Amino acid sequence: MARIAFIGLGNMGGPMAGNLAKAGHTVTGFDLSPAALDAARARGVSVAADVAEAVKDAEVVITMLPSGKHVVAATQGLFAAAPKGTLFIDSSTIDVASARVFHEAGKTAGHETVDAPVSGGVGGAEAGTLTFMCGGAPETFAKAEPLLVLMGKKIVHCGDAGAGQAAKICNNMILGISMIGVCEAFVLGEKLGLSHQALYDVASTSSGQCWSLTSYCPVPGPLPASPANRGYAPGFAAALMLKDLKLSQEAAGQAGAATALGAAASDLYAAFEADGNAGKDFSGIIEWIRTRAG
Ligand code: NAD
């Protein structure tokens, strides 16, 4: 059993750390929020007074923090305080450039590093069914994988340093674009007198089929479990979708990739958020599109 330090015990990190503790590992956690520390304690995680205490005997350090700047800042102290040769796994969703800084700084400090962002949301974190997208050396990935399987059901090694973050933002750019496409089709269908169910029955078995339609339908009715049936309570909040779309656009700019639809999706989610919808599920953008129609 490994000695694991878990830094960032929020909505995702708390249940992930809990699943590692449940599997019998010794998990010591740290978070800046006292409420997050209390919740983690209830999940079987020991709580440290600061990051140095959390990592002093660690064999593995997992970070689950809000953004690239948090990861780069927090890992400076973590790399210095952890024993040499510690395996660092960063599961936060961050920009590819910060992920590469994380890898470089870790290597310079004598550690091994993997970027391993996730998809699957809070429900997946609770159930231990996340998808992990990993970047790093194959031998380092091989050391991380036995721990990741305790928190996820699908673990993919995507390539070298930063490849996990690259896969995550490419996937979520598809998701943002496809959700807007599905919403626009339902709003157009309404204007043309088509029922939601009729459009769903056709598109779900035709070439318009996609996850946004058949797993997360943005209108109430066809899929009773989708957030549309509960007033667009998240789910996956619009603010998080906008964060990932912005990361995709930052990466596209740096890499010189043409992503016209990614840029349009990013602008639309930015406008949706500016109108007070940051906390709504991202499929709720259909209501906003409807008000702009015609
Ligand atoms: P969250 O805000 O609930 O948790 C982040 C935690 O990090 C907070 O508890 C905060 O106090 C803590 N923190 C910040 N700086 C710290 C520091 N220096 N030291 C210790 N703790 C610190 O966010 P979340 O929903 O758990 O998301 C975490 C990451 O996972 C983000 O990068 C997010 O984009 C990604 N993600 C979230 C979801 C989701 O559905 N919530 C899904 C996939 C990926």
GROMACS .gro file of N, CA and C in nm, residues 79-80 84-85 100-113:
model
   54
   79PHE      N    1   0.735   2.020  -0.472
   79PHE     CA    2   0.855   1.956  -0.526
   79PHE      C    3   0.971   1.969  -0.427
   80ALA      N    4   0.979   2.084  -0.360
   80ALA     CA    5   1.089   2.107  -0.265
   80ALA      C    6   1.072   2.022  -0.139
   84LYS      N    7   1.300   1.301  -0.267
   84LYS     CA    8   1.343   1.285  -0.408
   84LYS      C    9   1.287   1.156  -0.467
   85GLY      N   10   1.249   1.160  -0.595
   85GLY     CA   11   1.200   1.040  -0.662
   85GLY      C   12   1.052   1.016  -0.640
  100ARG      N   13   0.342   2.164  -1.905
  100ARG     CA   14   0.483   2.137  -1.940
  100ARG      C   15   0.577   2.198  -1.836
  101VAL      N   16   0.540   2.314  -1.780
  101VAL     CA   17   0.620   2.373  -1.671
  101VAL      C   18   0.621   2.277  -1.552
  102PHE      N   19   0.504   2.220  -1.521
  102PHE     CA   20   0.492   2.122  -1.411
  102PHE      C   21   0.589   2.005  -1.434
  103HIS      N   22   0.590   1.951  -1.556
  103HIS     CA   23   0.678   1.837  -1.585
  103HIS      C   24   0.825   1.877  -1.572
  104GLU      N   25   0.862   1.990  -1.632
  104GLU     CA   26   1.003   2.034  -1.632
  104GLU      C   27   1.052   2.060  -1.490
  105ALA      N   28   0.970   2.135  -1.412
  105ALA     CA   29   1.012   2.169  -1.275
  105ALA      C   30   1.022   2.043  -1.190
  106GLY      N   31   0.931   1.949  -1.212
  106GLY     CA   32   0.935   1.824  -1.136
  106GLY      C   33   1.062   1.745  -1.165
  107LYS      N   34   1.094   1.739  -1.295
  107LYS     CA   35   1.214   1.665  -1.337
  107LYS      C   36   1.340   1.730  -1.276
  108THR      N   37   1.345   1.864  -1.283
  108THR     CA   38   1.461   1.936  -1.229
  108THR      C   39   1.477   1.908  -1.079
  109ALA      N   40   1.364   1.893  -1.009
  109ALA     CA   41   1.369   1.868  -0.864
  109ALA      C   42   1.393   1.720  -0.832
  110GLY      N   43   1.405   1.635  -0.936
  110GLY     CA   44   1.437   1.494  -0.913
  110GLY      C   45   1.316   1.404  -0.893
  111HIS      N   46   1.200   1.447  -0.945
  111HIS     CA   47   1.078   1.367  -0.930
  111HIS      C   48   1.032   1.312  -1.066
  112GLU      N   49   0.929   1.225  -1.060
  112GLU     CA   50   0.866   1.175  -1.182
  112GLU      C   51   0.727   1.238  -1.191
  113THR      N   52   0.685   1.270  -1.314
  113THR     CA   53   0.560   1.347  -1.328
  113THR      C   54   0.470   1.290  -1.438
   0.00000   0.00000   0.00000
